PDB file of C-alpha atoms in Angstrom:
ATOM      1  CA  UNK A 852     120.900  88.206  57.907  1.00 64.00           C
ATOM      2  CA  UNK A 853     120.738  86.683  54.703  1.00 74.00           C
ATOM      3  CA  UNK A 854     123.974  83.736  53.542  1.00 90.00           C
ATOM      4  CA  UNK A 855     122.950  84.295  50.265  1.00 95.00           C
ATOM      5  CA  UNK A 856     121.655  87.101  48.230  1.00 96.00           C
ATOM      6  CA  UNK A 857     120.725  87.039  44.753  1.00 97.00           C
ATOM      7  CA  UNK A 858     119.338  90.648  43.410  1.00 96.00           C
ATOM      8  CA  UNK A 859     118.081  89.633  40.148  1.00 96.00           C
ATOM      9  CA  UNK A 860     114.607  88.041  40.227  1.00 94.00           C
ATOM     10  CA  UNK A 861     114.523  87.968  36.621  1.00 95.00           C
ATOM     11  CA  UNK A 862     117.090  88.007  33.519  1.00 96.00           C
ATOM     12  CA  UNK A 863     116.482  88.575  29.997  1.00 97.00           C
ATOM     13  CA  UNK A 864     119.229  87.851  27.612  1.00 97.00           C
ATOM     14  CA  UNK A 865     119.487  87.675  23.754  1.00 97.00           C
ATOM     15  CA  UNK A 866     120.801  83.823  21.948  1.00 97.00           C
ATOM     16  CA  UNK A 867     124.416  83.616  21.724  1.00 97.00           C
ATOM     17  CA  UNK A 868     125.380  86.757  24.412  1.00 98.00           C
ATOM     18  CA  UNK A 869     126.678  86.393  27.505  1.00 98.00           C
ATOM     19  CA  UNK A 870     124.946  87.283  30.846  1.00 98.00           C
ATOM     20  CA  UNK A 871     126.143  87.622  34.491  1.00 98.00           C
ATOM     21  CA  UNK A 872     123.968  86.566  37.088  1.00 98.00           C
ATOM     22  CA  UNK A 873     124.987  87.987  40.684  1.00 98.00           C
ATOM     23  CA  UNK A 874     125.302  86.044  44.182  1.00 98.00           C
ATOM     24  CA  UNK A 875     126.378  87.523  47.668  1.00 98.00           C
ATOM     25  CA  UNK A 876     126.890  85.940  50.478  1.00 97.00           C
ATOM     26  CA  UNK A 877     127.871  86.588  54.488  1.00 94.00           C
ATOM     27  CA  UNK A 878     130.656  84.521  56.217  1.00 91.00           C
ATOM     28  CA  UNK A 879     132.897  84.546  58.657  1.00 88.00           C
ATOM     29  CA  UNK A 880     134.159  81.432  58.204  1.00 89.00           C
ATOM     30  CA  UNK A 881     137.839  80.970  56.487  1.00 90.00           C
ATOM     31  CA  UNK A 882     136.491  77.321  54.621  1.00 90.00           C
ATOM     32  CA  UNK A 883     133.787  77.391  52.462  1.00 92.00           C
ATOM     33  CA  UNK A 884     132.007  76.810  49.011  1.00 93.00           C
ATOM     34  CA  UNK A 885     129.780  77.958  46.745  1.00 96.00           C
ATOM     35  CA  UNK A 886     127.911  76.481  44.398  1.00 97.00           C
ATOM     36  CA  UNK A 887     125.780  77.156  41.361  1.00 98.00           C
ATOM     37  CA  UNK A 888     122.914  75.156  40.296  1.00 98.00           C
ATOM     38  CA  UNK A 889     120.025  75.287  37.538  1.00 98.00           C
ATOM     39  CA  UNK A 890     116.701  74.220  37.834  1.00 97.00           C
ATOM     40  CA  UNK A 891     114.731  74.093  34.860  1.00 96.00           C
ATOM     41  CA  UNK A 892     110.914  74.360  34.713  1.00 93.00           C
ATOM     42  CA  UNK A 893     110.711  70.207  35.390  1.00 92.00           C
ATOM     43  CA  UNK A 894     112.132  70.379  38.563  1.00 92.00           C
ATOM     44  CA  UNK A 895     115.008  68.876  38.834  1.00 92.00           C
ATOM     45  CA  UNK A 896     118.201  70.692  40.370  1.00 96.00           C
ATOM     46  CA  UNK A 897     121.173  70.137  38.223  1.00 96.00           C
ATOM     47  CA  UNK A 898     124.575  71.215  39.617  1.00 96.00           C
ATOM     48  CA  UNK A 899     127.041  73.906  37.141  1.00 98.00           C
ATOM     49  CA  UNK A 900     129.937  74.794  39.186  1.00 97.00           C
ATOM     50  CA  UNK A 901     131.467  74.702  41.932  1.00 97.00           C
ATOM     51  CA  UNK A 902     134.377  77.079  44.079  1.00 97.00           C
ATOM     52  CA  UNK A 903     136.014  76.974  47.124  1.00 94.00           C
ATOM     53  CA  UNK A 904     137.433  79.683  49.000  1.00 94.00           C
ATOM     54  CA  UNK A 905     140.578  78.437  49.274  1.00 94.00           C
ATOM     55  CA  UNK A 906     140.801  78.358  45.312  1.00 94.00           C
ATOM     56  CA  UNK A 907     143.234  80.592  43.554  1.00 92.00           C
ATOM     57  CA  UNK A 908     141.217  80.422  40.027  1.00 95.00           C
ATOM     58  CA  UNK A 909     138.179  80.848  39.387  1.00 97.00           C
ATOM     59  CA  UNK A 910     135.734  78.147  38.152  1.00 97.00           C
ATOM     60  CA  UNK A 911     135.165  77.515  35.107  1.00 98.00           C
ATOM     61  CA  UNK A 912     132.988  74.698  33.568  1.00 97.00           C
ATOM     62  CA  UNK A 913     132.352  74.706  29.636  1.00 97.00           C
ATOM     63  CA  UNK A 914     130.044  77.658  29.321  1.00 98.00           C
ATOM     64  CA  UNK A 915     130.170  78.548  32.573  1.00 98.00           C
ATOM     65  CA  UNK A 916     132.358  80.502  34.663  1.00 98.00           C
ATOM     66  CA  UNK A 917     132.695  81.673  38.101  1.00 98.00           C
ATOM     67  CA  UNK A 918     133.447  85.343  38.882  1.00 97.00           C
ATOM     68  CA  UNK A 919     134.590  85.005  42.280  1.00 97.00           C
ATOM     69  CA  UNK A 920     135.975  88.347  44.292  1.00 97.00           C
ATOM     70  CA  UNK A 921     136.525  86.995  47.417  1.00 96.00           C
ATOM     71  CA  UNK A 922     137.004  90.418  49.486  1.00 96.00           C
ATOM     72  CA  UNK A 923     133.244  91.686  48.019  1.00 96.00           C
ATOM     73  CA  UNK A 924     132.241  88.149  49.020  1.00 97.00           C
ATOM     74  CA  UNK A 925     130.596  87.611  45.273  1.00 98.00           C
ATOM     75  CA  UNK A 926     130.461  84.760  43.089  1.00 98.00           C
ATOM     76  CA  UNK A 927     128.722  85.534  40.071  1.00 98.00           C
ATOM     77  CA  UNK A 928     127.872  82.886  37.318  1.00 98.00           C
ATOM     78  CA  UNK A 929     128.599  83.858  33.874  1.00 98.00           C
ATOM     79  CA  UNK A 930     126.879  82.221  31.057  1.00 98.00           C
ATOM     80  CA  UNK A 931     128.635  82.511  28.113  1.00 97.00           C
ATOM     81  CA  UNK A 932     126.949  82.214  24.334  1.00 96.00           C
ATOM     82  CA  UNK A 933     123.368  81.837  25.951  1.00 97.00           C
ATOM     83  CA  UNK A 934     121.249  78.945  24.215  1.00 97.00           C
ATOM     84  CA  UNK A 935     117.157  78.595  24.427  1.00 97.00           C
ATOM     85  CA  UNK A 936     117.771  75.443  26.700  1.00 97.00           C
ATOM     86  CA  UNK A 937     120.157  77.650  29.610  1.00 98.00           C
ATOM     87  CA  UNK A 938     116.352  79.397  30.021  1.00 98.00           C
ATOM     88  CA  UNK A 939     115.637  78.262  33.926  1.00 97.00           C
ATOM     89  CA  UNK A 940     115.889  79.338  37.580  1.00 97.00           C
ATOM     90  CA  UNK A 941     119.386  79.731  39.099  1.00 98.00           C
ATOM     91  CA  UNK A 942     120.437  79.218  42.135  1.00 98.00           C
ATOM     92  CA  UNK A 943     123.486  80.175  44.302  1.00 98.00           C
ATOM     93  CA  UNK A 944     124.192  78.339  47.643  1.00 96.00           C
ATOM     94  CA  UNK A 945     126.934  77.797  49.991  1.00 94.00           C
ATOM     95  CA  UNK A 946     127.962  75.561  52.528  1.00 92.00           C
ATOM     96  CA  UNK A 947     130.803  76.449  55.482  1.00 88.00           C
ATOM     97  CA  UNK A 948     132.926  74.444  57.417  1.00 79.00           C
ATOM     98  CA  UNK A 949     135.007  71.854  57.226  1.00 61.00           C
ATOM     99  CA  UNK A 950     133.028  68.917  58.420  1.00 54.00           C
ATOM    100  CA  UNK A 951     130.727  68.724  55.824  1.00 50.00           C
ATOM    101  CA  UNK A 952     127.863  67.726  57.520  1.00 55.00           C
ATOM    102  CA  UNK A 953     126.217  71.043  56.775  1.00 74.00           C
ATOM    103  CA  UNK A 954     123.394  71.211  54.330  1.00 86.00           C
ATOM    104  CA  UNK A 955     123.886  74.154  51.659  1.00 91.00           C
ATOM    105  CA  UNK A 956     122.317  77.235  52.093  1.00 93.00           C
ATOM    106  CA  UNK A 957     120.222  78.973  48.727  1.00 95.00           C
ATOM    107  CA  UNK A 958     119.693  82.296  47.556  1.00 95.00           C
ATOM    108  CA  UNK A 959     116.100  83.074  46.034  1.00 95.00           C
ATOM    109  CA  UNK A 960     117.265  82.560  42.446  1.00 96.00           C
ATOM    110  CA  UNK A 961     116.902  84.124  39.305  1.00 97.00           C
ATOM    111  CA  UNK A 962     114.719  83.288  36.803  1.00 97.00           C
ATOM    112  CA  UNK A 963     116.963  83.615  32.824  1.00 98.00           C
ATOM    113  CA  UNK A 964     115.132  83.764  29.663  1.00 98.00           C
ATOM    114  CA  UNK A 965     116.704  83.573  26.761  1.00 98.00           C
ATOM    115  CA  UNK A 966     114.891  85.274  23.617  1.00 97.00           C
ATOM    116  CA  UNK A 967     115.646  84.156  20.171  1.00 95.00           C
TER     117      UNK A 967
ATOM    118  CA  UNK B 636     126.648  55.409  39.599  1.00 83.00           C
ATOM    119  CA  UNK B 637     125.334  56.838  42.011  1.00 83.00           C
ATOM    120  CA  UNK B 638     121.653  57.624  42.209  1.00 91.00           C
ATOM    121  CA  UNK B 639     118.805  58.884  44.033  1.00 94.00           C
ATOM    122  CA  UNK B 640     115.018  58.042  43.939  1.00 95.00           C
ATOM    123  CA  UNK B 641     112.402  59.996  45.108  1.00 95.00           C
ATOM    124  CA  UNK B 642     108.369  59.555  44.896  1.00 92.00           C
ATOM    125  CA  UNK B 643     105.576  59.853  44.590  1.00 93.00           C
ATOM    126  CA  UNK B 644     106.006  62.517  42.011  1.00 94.00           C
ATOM    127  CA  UNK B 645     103.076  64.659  42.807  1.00 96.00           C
ATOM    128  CA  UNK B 646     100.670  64.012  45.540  1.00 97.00           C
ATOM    129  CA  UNK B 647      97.570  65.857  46.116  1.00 97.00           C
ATOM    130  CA  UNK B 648      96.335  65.486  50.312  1.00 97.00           C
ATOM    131  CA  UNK B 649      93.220  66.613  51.888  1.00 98.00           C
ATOM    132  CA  UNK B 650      94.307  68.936  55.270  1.00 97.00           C
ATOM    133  CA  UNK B 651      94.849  66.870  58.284  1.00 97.00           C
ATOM    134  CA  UNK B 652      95.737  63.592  55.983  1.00 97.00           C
ATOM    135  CA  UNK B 653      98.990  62.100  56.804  1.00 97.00           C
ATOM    136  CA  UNK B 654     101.965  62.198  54.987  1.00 96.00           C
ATOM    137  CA  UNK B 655     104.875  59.899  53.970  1.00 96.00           C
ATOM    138  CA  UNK B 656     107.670  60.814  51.013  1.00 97.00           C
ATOM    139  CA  UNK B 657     110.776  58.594  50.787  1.00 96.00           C
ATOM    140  CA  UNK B 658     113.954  58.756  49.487  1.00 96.00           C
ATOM    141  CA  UNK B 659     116.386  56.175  48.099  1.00 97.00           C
ATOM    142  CA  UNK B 660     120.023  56.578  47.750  1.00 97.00           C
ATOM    143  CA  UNK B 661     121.990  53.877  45.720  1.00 95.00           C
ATOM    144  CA  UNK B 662     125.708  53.436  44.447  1.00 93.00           C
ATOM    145  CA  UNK B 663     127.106  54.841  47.878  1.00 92.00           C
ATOM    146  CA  UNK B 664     127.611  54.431  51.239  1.00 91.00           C
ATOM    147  CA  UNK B 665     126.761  56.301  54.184  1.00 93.00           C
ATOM    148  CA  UNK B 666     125.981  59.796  52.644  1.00 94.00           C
ATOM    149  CA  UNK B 667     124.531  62.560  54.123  1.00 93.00           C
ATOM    150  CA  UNK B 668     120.961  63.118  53.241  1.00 96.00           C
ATOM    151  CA  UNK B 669     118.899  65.997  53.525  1.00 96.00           C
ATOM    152  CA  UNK B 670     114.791  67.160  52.856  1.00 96.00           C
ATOM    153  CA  UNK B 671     114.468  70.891  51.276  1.00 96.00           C
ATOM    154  CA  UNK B 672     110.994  72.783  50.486  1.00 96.00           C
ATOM    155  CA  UNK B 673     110.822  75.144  47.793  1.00 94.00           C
ATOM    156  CA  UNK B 674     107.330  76.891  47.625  1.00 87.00           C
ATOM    157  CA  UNK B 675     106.643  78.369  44.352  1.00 82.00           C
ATOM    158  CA  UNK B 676     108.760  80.641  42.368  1.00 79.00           C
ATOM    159  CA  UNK B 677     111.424  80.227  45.647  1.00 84.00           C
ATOM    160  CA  UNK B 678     114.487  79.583  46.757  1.00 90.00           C
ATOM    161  CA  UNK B 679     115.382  76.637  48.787  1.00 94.00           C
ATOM    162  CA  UNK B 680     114.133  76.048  52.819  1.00 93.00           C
ATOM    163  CA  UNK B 681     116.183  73.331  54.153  1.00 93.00           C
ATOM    164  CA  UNK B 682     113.830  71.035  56.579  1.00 94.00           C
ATOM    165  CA  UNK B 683     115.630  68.446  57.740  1.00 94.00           C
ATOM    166  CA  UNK B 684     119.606  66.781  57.761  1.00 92.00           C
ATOM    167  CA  UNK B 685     120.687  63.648  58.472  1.00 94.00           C
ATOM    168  CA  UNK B 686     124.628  62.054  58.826  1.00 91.00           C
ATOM    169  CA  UNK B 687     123.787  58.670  60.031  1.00 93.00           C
ATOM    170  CA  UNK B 688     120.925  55.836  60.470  1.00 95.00           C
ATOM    171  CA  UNK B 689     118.478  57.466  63.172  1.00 92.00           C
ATOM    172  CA  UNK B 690     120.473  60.738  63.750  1.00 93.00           C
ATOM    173  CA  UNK B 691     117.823  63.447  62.364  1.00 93.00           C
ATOM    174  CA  UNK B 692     118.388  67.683  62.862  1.00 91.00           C
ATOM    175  CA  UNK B 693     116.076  69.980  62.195  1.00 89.00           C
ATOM    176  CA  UNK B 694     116.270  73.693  60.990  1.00 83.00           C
ATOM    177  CA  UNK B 695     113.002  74.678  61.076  1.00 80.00           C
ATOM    178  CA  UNK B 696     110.435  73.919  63.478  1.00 67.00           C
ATOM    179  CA  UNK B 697     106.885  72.349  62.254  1.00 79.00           C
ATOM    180  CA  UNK B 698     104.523  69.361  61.787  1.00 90.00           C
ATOM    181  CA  UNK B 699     107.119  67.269  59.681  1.00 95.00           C
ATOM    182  CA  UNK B 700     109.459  65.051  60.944  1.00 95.00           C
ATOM    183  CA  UNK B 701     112.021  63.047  59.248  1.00 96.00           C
ATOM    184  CA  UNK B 702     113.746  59.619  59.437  1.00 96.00           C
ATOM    185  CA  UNK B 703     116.189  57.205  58.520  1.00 97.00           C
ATOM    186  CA  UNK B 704     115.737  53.860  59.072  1.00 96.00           C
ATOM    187  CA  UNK B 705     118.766  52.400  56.872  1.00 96.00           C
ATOM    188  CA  UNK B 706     121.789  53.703  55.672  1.00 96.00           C
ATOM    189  CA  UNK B 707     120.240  55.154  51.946  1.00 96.00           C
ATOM    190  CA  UNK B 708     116.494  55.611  52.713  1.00 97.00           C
ATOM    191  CA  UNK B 709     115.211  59.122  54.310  1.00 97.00           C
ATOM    192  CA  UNK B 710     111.601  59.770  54.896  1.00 97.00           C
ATOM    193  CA  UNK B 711     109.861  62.701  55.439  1.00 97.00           C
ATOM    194  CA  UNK B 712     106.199  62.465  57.293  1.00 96.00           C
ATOM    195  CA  UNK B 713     103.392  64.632  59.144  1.00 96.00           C
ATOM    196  CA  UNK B 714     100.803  63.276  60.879  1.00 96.00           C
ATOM    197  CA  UNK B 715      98.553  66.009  60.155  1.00 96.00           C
ATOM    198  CA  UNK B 716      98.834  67.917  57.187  1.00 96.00           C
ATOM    199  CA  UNK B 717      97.969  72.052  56.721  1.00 95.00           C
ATOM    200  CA  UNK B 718      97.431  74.133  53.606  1.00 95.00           C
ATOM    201  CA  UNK B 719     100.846  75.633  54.323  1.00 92.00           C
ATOM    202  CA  UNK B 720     102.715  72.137  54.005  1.00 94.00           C
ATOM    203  CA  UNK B 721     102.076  72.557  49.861  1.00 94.00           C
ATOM    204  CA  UNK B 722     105.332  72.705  47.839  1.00 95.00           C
ATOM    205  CA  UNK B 723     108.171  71.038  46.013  1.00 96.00           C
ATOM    206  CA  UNK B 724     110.034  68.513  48.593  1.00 97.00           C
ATOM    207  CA  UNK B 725     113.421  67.534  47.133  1.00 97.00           C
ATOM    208  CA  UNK B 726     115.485  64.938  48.715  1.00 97.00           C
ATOM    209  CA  UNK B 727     119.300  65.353  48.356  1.00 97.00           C
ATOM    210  CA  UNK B 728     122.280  63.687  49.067  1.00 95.00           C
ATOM    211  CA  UNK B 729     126.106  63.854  49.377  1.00 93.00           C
ATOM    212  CA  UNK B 730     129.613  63.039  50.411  1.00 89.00           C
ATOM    213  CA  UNK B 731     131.181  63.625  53.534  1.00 82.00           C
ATOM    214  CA  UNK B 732     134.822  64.792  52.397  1.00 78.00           C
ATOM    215  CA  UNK B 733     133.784  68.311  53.726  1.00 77.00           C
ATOM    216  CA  UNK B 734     132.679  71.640  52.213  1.00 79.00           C
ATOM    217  CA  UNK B 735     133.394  70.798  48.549  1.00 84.00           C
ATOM    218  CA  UNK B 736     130.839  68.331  48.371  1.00 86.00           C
ATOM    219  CA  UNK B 737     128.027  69.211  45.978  1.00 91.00           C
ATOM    220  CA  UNK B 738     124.453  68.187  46.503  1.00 94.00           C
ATOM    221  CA  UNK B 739     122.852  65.303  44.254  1.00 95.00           C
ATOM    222  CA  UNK B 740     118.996  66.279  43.680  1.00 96.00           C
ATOM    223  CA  UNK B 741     116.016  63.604  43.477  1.00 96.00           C
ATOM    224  CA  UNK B 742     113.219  64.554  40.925  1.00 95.00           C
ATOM    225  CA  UNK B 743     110.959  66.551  43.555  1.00 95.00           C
ATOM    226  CA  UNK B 744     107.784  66.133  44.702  1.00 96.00           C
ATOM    227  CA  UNK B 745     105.167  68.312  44.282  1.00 96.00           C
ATOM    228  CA  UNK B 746     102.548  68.002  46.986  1.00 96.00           C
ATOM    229  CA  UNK B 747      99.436  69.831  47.623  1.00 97.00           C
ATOM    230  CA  UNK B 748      97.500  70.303  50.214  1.00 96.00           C
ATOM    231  CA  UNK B 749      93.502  70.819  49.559  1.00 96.00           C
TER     232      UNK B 749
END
């Protein structure tokens, strides 16, 4: 079964909206975290956000926010005011335990364009 | 800081070449480091993880291996590369504190194999 599920392959949104871009994931274990990262057309992975399941709140960091319901098991990134530069791939991941010697485990992204 | 180096940035290989990729982790001690594969327009496939000097797990079984001779270096190799070994290998690293800790990315490489 998949961790992580991302439904989305592709996102269109107009400059300055919002847009929600939706994760899933399976887990039976009590400690975990999930994590949002951007990769944009260079490459490079660049970590957004981050949220643990233990946290009351949900994420937020600048423009971006975490809409986590923990009972659907969902952690959706929200993208407020969308700018031509937020135009990448997006991925969700998640790593359980406690130890922390567990890599993260990655949805199959979603690819955001922004249109002027 | 911390940082992380990664090279070559692309590398183009003839099948049944050999292969070597390394990794550099500076500003910390004793991270965890870790090898993902991303073929095109995917998500992430992690290949190898490692929490110590010589201490090397795999997830997915293949032609690659990994190592780590020192503390901050991590080095992915085959000794016989196939057409199916092309992709984006990103090196990572992080903290040990437990599930909280985020992943820090190296610059990829893109590798093909011709």
């Amino acid at each position: 079964a998949q961790k992580i599920t991302q439904t989305q392959p592709g996102m269109f949104v107009q400059e300055k909206e919002a847009v929600t871009l939706d994760c899933t994931y399976d887990t039976s274990d009590p400690s975990y975290g999930l994590f949002w990262y951007k990769q944009p057309s260079s490459g490079e992975m660049i970590f957004l956000i981050y949220q643990g399941s233990y946290d009351q709140q949900n994420a937020t960091e600048g423009r971006y926010s975490l809409n986590f319901q923990k009972a659907r098991k969902s952690a959706n990134l929200v993208i407020s005011a969308s700018q031509l530069g937020d135009s990448a791939m997006y991925f969700c991941a998640m790593r359980e335990g406690d130890t922390g010697r567990r890599a993260l485990t990655f949805g199959s992204g979603t690819r955001l364009q922004v249109q002027p | 800081s911390q940082t992380i180096h990664q090279w070559p940035a692309t590398l183009v290989q003839p099948v049944g070449s050999p292969l070597s990729l390394e990794c550099t982790v500076e500003g910390t001690s004793n991270p965890n480091l870790y090898w993902y594969r991303q073929a095109a327009g995917r998500g992430l496939q992690l290949l190898f993880y490692s929490v110590g000097i010589g201490q090397i797990s795999s997830e997915v079984p293949q032609n690659l291996s990994a190592s780590r001779p020192q503390d901050r270096q991590f080095i992915l190799s085959s000794k016989k590369l196939l057409l199916s070994d092309s992709g984006f290998y990103l090196c990572a690293w992080s903290g040990r504190r437990g599930f909280t800790e985020k992943l820090f990315f190296g610059s990829g490489t893109q590798l093909s194999v011709l």
